[in-house]
C-alpha cells in the first residue's frame, strides 16, 4: 500500500544504525537489541482536532509526534534507538497535497530523529481522519530505568526547563493571536516543537528516585508519581520556573495556572533524595534546560501548592485561589 508515500518518508528519514538489520520495506523490521540491555517501548497517538489544531504545519506534526514519544523514553532514562510511524491520512486530499504533507511531516520527524540518532524502521499508512501514531524503542541497563514509583518522604521535587509555555501558546493560537511578536512565537514554538529531555533522563539513571514526563500538566502528572510511590507532594508556587515569554504574555495568576495545570510541557518532573541533590545539580549543569527544585515529598497522598504568602492554594473552576 501507498508505496510512493512510504518511499518519500524513507528517503527523508534515512539514517544508518548497525542494530537495524532490516528497516522499511519488508513485512517486518529486524532489529538487534544490544546484549545486556532492556528494551523500553512507548507509543503515543495524535488525532487532528483532539491533540493538535487543524492547519498545524506538517513539519511541526512530524517533530511533535516523535518528541512526545522521546519524552516518554527520557522519563524512563532510556536511550532512544528506533521508531515506527503509523500514519492515517484523509483520502479526500489530492495526490500532490498528500505528497507535500508527507514530505513536510517526514522532514520535521527527521530533524529530531537525526539529533538523537534514532532510525525510523517501519510503520503503516492508511486512509481516515488525520492521525499520527509513533512508537519508540530505547535501551536501558537492567534495573536502571526511572519509574513513577520510588519517591520517598524527604526527597526534593524538581522539573526541567520551564512550565506553562505550550498551554500559553495554544491559548494564543485559539485567540487568533499567533506570531504577533517574539514572545508569542516562542510560546507557540514550545507548543509545536517541544524539546524532549533525553540527556537529562540519561543523567538521572540511578540518581533520581522517581521520574515522569509532564504531558497533562504538572499537578496531574506529579499526582501519578505520588500515587505510584505512596506519598504526597508539597509545591511552592514561587519556585515554579516560568519563561520570560510566558510572564510577558500572561498575568502572573494565569502564568501560574498554566505552569501548574497546562498540558504539553514535555518537561521531566523527578524526585531526588536530599543527600544526592548537590550531585544531581552538578550532573545536570551540562544538560539543556537545567532543573529547578519546586517542592518536596511528604507523607500522605495528593499534591498541595503553597503560594508566595505561605497560604495553601485550592483549585477553582477559573484557576487557583486561596483556600477559603
Ligand atoms: P504490509 O502490507 O506488509 O504491512 P505495508 O505496505 O504496510 O506492508 O508497508 C511496507 C513497508 O513500509 C513496511 O516495511 C512498513 O513497515 C513500511 N511503512 C509503511 N508505512 C510506513 C510509514 N508511515 N512510515 C514508515 N514506514 C512505513
Ligand atoms: Mg501494513
Coordinates of C-alpha atoms and ligand atoms in Angstrom, one line a residue:
X1 CA 0.0 0.0 0.0
X2 CA 1.0 3.6 -0.6
X3 CA 4.4 2.8 -1.9
X4 CA 5.2 6.2 -3.2
X5 CA 4.3 7.9 0.1
X6 CA 6.3 5.3 2.0
X7 CA 9.3 6.0 -0.3
X8 CA 9.1 9.7 0.4
X9 CA 9.2 9.0 4.1
X10 CA 12.1 6.6 3.8
X11 CA 14.2 8.9 1.7
X12 CA 13.8 11.8 4.1
X13 CA 14.4 9.8 7.3
X14 CA 17.3 7.7 6.2
X15 CA 19.8 7.1 9.0
X16 CA 22.3 4.3 9.4
X17 CA 22.4 2.2 12.6
X18 CA 24.3 -1.1 13.0
X19 CA 21.5 -2.5 15.1
X20 CA 18.9 -2.1 12.2
X21 CA 19.4 -5.3 10.3
X22 CA 16.4 -4.7 8.1
X23 CA 14.4 -1.4 8.0
X24 CA 11.5 -0.1 6.0
X25 CA 10.5 -2.2 3.0
X26 CA 9.8 -5.8 4.2
X27 CA 6.9 -7.2 6.2
X28 CA 8.7 -6.5 9.5
X29 CA 11.8 -4.8 10.6
X30 CA 14.7 -6.9 12.0
X31 CA 16.4 -5.2 15.0
X32 CA 19.3 -6.3 17.3
X33 CA 18.9 -5.4 20.9
X34 CA 22.4 -4.8 22.4
X35 CA 23.4 -7.6 24.8
X36 CA 22.7 -6.8 28.4
X37 CA 20.2 -4.1 27.7
X38 CA 16.5 -3.9 28.4
X39 CA 14.1 -2.5 25.7
X40 CA 11.9 0.4 26.7
X41 CA 9.0 0.8 24.4
X42 CA 6.3 3.5 24.2
X43 CA 3.6 4.7 21.8
X44 CA 1.6 7.9 21.5
X45 CA -1.2 8.9 19.1
X46 CA -2.1 12.4 17.9
X47 CA -5.5 13.0 16.3
X48 CA -6.4 16.1 14.4
X49 CA -8.8 18.3 16.4
X50 CA -8.1 16.4 19.6
X51 CA -4.3 16.6 20.1
X52 CA -3.5 19.3 17.6
X53 CA -5.3 22.2 15.8
X54 CA -6.4 21.7 12.2
X55 CA -4.0 23.5 10.0
X56 CA -0.9 22.8 12.0
X57 CA 2.1 22.6 9.7
X58 CA 3.1 19.0 8.7
X59 CA 6.7 19.6 9.8
X60 CA 5.5 20.6 13.3
X61 CA 3.4 17.5 13.5
X62 CA 6.3 15.2 12.5
X63 CA 8.5 16.8 15.1
X64 CA 6.0 16.7 17.8
X65 CA 4.7 13.2 17.2
X66 CA 8.3 12.0 17.8
X67 CA 9.1 14.4 20.5
X68 CA 6.2 13.3 22.8
X69 CA 7.5 9.7 22.5
X70 CA 11.1 10.6 23.1
X71 CA 9.9 12.4 26.2
X72 CA 8.5 9.1 27.4
X73 CA 11.8 7.4 26.8
X74 CA 13.6 10.3 28.6
X75 CA 11.3 9.8 31.6
X76 CA 12.4 6.2 31.8
X77 CA 16.1 7.1 31.4
X78 CA 16.2 5.1 28.2
X79 CA 18.5 5.8 25.3
X80 CA 16.4 6.2 22.0
X81 CA 17.1 3.8 19.1
X82 CA 14.2 3.1 16.8
X83 CA 10.7 4.3 15.9
X84 CA 7.7 3.2 13.9
X85 CA 5.2 5.6 12.4
X86 CA 1.5 4.7 11.7
X87 CA 0.0 7.4 9.5
X88 CA -3.7 7.8 8.8
X89 CA -4.3 10.4 6.0
X90 CA -7.6 11.8 4.8
X91 CA -8.4 10.3 1.4
X92 CA -10.0 13.5 0.0
X93 CA -6.7 15.3 -0.5
X94 CA -5.1 15.3 -3.9
X95 CA -2.1 13.1 -4.6
X96 CA 0.1 16.2 -4.7
X97 CA -1.3 17.6 -1.5
X98 CA -0.7 14.3 0.2
X99 CA 2.9 14.1 -1.1
X100 CA 3.5 17.7 0.2
X101 CA 2.1 16.8 3.6
X102 CA 4.1 13.6 3.9
X103 CA 7.3 15.4 2.8
X104 CA 6.9 18.1 5.5
X105 CA 5.9 15.5 8.1
X106 CA 9.0 13.4 7.3
X107 CA 11.3 16.4 7.4
X108 CA 10.1 17.5 10.8
X109 CA 10.3 14.0 12.1
X110 CA 13.8 13.5 10.6
X111 CA 15.2 16.7 12.1
X112 CA 14.5 15.5 15.6
X113 CA 15.3 11.8 14.9
X114 CA 18.7 12.7 13.5
X115 CA 19.5 14.8 16.6
X116 CA 19.0 11.6 18.6
X117 CA 20.5 9.1 16.1
X118 CA 17.1 7.4 16.0
X119 CA 16.1 5.3 13.0
X120 CA 12.6 5.0 11.6
X121 CA 12.3 1.3 10.9
X122 CA 8.7 0.9 9.7
X123 CA 5.1 1.8 10.1
X124 CA 1.8 1.7 8.4
X125 CA -0.1 4.1 6.1
X126 CA -3.9 4.1 5.9
X127 CA -6.9 6.3 5.0
X128 CA -9.1 8.0 7.5
X129 CA -9.2 11.1 9.8
X130 CA -5.7 12.6 10.1
X131 CA -3.9 10.7 12.8
X132 CA -0.2 10.1 13.7
X133 CA 0.9 7.2 15.9
X134 CA 4.6 6.9 16.7
X135 CA 6.1 4.1 18.7
X136 CA 9.6 4.3 20.0
X137 CA 12.2 1.8 21.3
X138 CA 15.1 2.6 23.6
X139 CA 17.7 0.8 25.7
X140 CA 18.3 0.9 29.4
X141 CA 20.6 -1.2 31.5
X142 CA 18.7 -3.7 33.6
X143 CA 17.5 -2.2 36.9
X144 CA 18.4 1.4 36.0
X145 CA 15.1 2.6 34.4
X146 CA 13.5 5.5 36.1
X147 CA 9.9 4.8 37.3
X148 CA 7.0 6.6 38.8
X149 CA 7.3 4.6 41.9
X150 CA 10.2 5.2 44.2
X151 CA 9.7 8.7 45.6
X152 CA 10.5 8.8 49.3
X153 CA 9.4 11.2 52.1
X154 CA 12.0 14.0 52.2
X155 CA 13.0 13.8 48.6
X156 CA 13.3 17.1 46.6
X157 CA 11.0 17.5 43.6
X158 CA 12.5 19.1 40.5
X159 CA 11.4 20.0 37.0
X160 CA 13.4 20.6 33.9
X161 CA 13.1 23.7 31.7
X162 CA 10.1 26.0 32.2
X163 CA 6.4 25.2 32.6
X164 CA 3.2 26.5 31.0
X165 CA 4.7 27.7 27.7
X166 CA 2.8 25.3 25.5
X167 CA -0.5 26.0 27.2
X168 CA 0.0 29.7 26.7
X169 CA 1.0 29.1 23.0
X170 CA -2.2 27.1 22.5
X171 CA -4.3 29.9 24.1
X172 CA -2.7 32.5 21.8
X173 CA -3.5 30.4 18.7
X174 CA -7.0 29.8 19.8
X175 CA -7.5 33.5 20.4
X176 CA -6.2 34.3 16.9
X177 CA -3.1 36.0 18.3
X178 CA -0.4 33.7 16.7
X179 CA 3.0 35.1 15.9
X180 CA 2.3 38.7 16.8
X181 CA 5.7 39.2 18.5
X182 CA 8.8 37.3 19.6
X183 CA 7.3 36.2 22.9
X184 CA 4.2 34.7 21.1
X185 CA 6.4 33.0 18.6
X186 CA 8.5 31.5 21.4
X187 CA 5.4 30.1 23.2
X188 CA 3.8 28.7 20.0
X189 CA 7.2 27.2 19.2
X190 CA 7.2 25.5 22.6
X191 CA 3.8 24.0 21.8
X192 CA 4.7 22.8 18.3
X193 CA 8.3 21.8 18.9
X194 CA 8.8 20.6 22.5
X195 CA 12.3 19.6 23.5
X196 CA 12.4 16.0 24.9
X197 CA 14.8 16.0 27.8
X198 CA 16.6 12.8 26.7
X199 CA 20.1 13.8 28.0
X200 CA 18.6 14.7 31.4
X201 CA 16.8 11.3 31.6
X202 CA 20.1 9.5 30.9
X203 CA 21.9 11.6 33.5
X204 CA 19.2 10.8 36.1
X205 CA 19.7 7.0 35.8
X206 CA 20.3 5.6 39.3
X207 CA 20.2 9.1 40.7
X208 CA 16.5 10.1 40.6
X209 CA 14.2 8.1 42.9
X210 CA 11.2 8.6 40.6
X211 CA 10.5 10.4 37.3
X212 CA 7.7 11.2 34.9
X213 CA 7.3 13.4 31.9
X214 CA 4.8 16.2 32.1
X215 CA 2.2 15.9 29.3
X216 CA -1.1 16.6 31.1
X217 CA 0.1 19.3 33.4
X218 CA 2.5 19.3 36.4
X219 CA -0.3 18.7 39.0
X220 CA -1.8 15.8 37.2
X221 CA 1.5 14.1 36.3
X222 CA 3.1 14.6 39.7
X223 CA -0.1 13.1 41.2
X224 CA 0.8 9.9 39.3
X225 CA 4.2 9.8 40.9
X226 CA 2.7 10.3 44.3
X227 CA 0.1 7.6 43.8
X228 CA 2.7 5.1 42.4
X229 CA 5.1 5.9 45.3
X230 CA 2.5 6.1 48.1
X231 CA 3.5 9.6 49.1
X232 CA 2.3 13.2 48.9
X233 CA 3.9 16.3 47.3
X234 CA 4.2 19.9 48.5
X235 CA 5.0 22.5 45.9
X236 CA 6.0 26.2 46.3
X237 CA 4.2 28.3 43.7
X238 CA 7.0 30.9 43.9
X239 CA 9.5 28.3 42.7
X240 CA 7.7 27.2 39.5
X241 CA 10.1 28.0 36.6
X242 CA 8.3 30.3 34.1
X243 CA 9.9 31.6 30.9
X244 CA 10.3 35.4 30.3
X245 CA 7.9 35.0 27.3
X246 CA 5.2 33.4 29.5
X247 CA 5.5 36.2 32.0
X248 CA 5.4 38.8 29.3
X249 CA 2.2 37.4 27.6
X250 CA 0.2 36.4 30.7
X251 CA -0.8 37.9 34.0
X252 CA 1.0 36.3 37.0
X253 CA -2.1 34.4 38.0
X254 CA -2.6 33.0 34.6
X255 CA 1.1 32.1 34.2
X256 CA 0.8 30.1 37.5
X257 CA -2.3 28.4 36.3
X258 CA -0.6 27.3 33.0
X259 CA 2.5 26.2 34.9
X260 CA 0.5 24.1 37.3
X261 CA -2.1 22.7 35.0
X262 CA -1.4 23.5 31.4
X263 CA -0.6 20.5 29.2
X264 CA 2.0 19.7 26.6
X265 CA 5.1 20.8 28.5
X266 CA 7.1 17.7 27.9
X267 CA 9.5 18.6 30.7
X268 CA 10.6 16.0 33.2
X269 CA 9.4 16.0 36.9
X270 CA 11.6 13.9 39.2
X271 CA 12.5 13.3 42.8
X272 CA 15.9 13.2 44.3
X273 CA 16.9 12.2 47.9
X274 CA 18.2 15.2 49.8
X275 CA 21.7 13.8 50.2
X276 CA 22.1 13.4 46.4
X277 CA 20.7 16.8 45.4
X278 CA 24.0 18.6 45.1
X279 CA 25.5 15.8 42.9
X280 CA 22.4 15.8 40.7
X281 CA 22.5 19.5 40.2
X282 CA 26.2 19.2 39.3
X283 CA 25.4 16.5 36.7
X284 CA 22.5 18.4 35.2
X285 CA 24.6 21.5 34.7
X286 CA 25.6 20.1 31.3
X287 CA 22.0 19.3 30.3
X288 CA 19.9 21.7 28.2
X289 CA 17.1 23.1 30.2
X290 CA 18.6 22.6 33.6
X291 CA 16.4 21.8 36.5
X292 CA 14.7 23.7 39.4
X293 CA 13.6 22.5 42.8
X294 CA 9.9 23.2 43.2
X295 CA 9.0 21.3 46.4
X296 CA 9.4 18.2 48.4
X297 CA 7.8 14.8 49.1
X298 CA 5.9 14.4 52.3
X299 CA 3.9 11.6 53.9
X300 CA 0.2 11.3 52.8
X301 CA -1.4 11.4 49.4
X302 CA -2.1 14.0 46.7
X303 CA -0.4 17.3 45.7
X304 CA -0.6 20.6 47.6
X305 CA 0.6 24.0 46.4
X306 CA 1.6 26.9 48.7
X307 CA 1.6 30.4 47.4
X308 CA 4.1 33.2 48.0
X309 CA 2.5 34.2 51.3
X310 CA 2.5 30.7 52.7
X311 CA -1.2 30.0 52.0
X312 CA -2.3 26.8 50.5
X313 CA -3.9 27.2 47.1
X314 CA -7.0 25.3 46.1
X315 CA -8.2 24.7 42.6
X316 CA -11.2 26.6 41.3
X317 CA -13.0 26.3 38.1
X318 CA -11.3 29.5 36.9
X319 CA -7.8 28.9 38.2
X320 CA -6.2 28.7 41.6
X321 CA -7.4 30.7 44.6
X322 CA -6.7 30.9 48.3
X323 CA -8.1 28.1 50.4
X324 CA -11.2 29.8 51.9
Ligands
LIG1 P1 2.3 -4.7 4.9 O1 1.1 -4.6 4.0 O2 3.1 -6.0 4.7 O3 2.1 -4.4 6.3 P2 3.0 -2.1 4.1 O4 2.7 -1.8 2.6 O5 2.0 -1.6 5.1 O6 3.3 -3.6 4.3 O7 4.4 -1.5 4.4 C1 5.5 -1.7 3.6 C2 6.7 -1.3 4.3 O8 6.7 0.1 4.5 C3 6.9 -2.0 5.7 O9 8.2 -2.2 5.9 C4 6.4 -0.9 6.6 O10 7.0 -1.0 7.9 C5 6.8 0.4 5.9 N1 5.9 1.5 6.2 C6 4.5 1.6 5.8 N2 4.1 2.8 6.2 C7 5.1 3.5 6.8 C8 5.2 4.8 7.4 N3 4.1 5.6 7.5 N4 6.4 5.1 7.9 C9 7.4 4.2 7.9 N5 7.4 3.0 7.3 C10 6.2 2.6 6.8
LIG2 MG1 0.9 -2.6 6.7

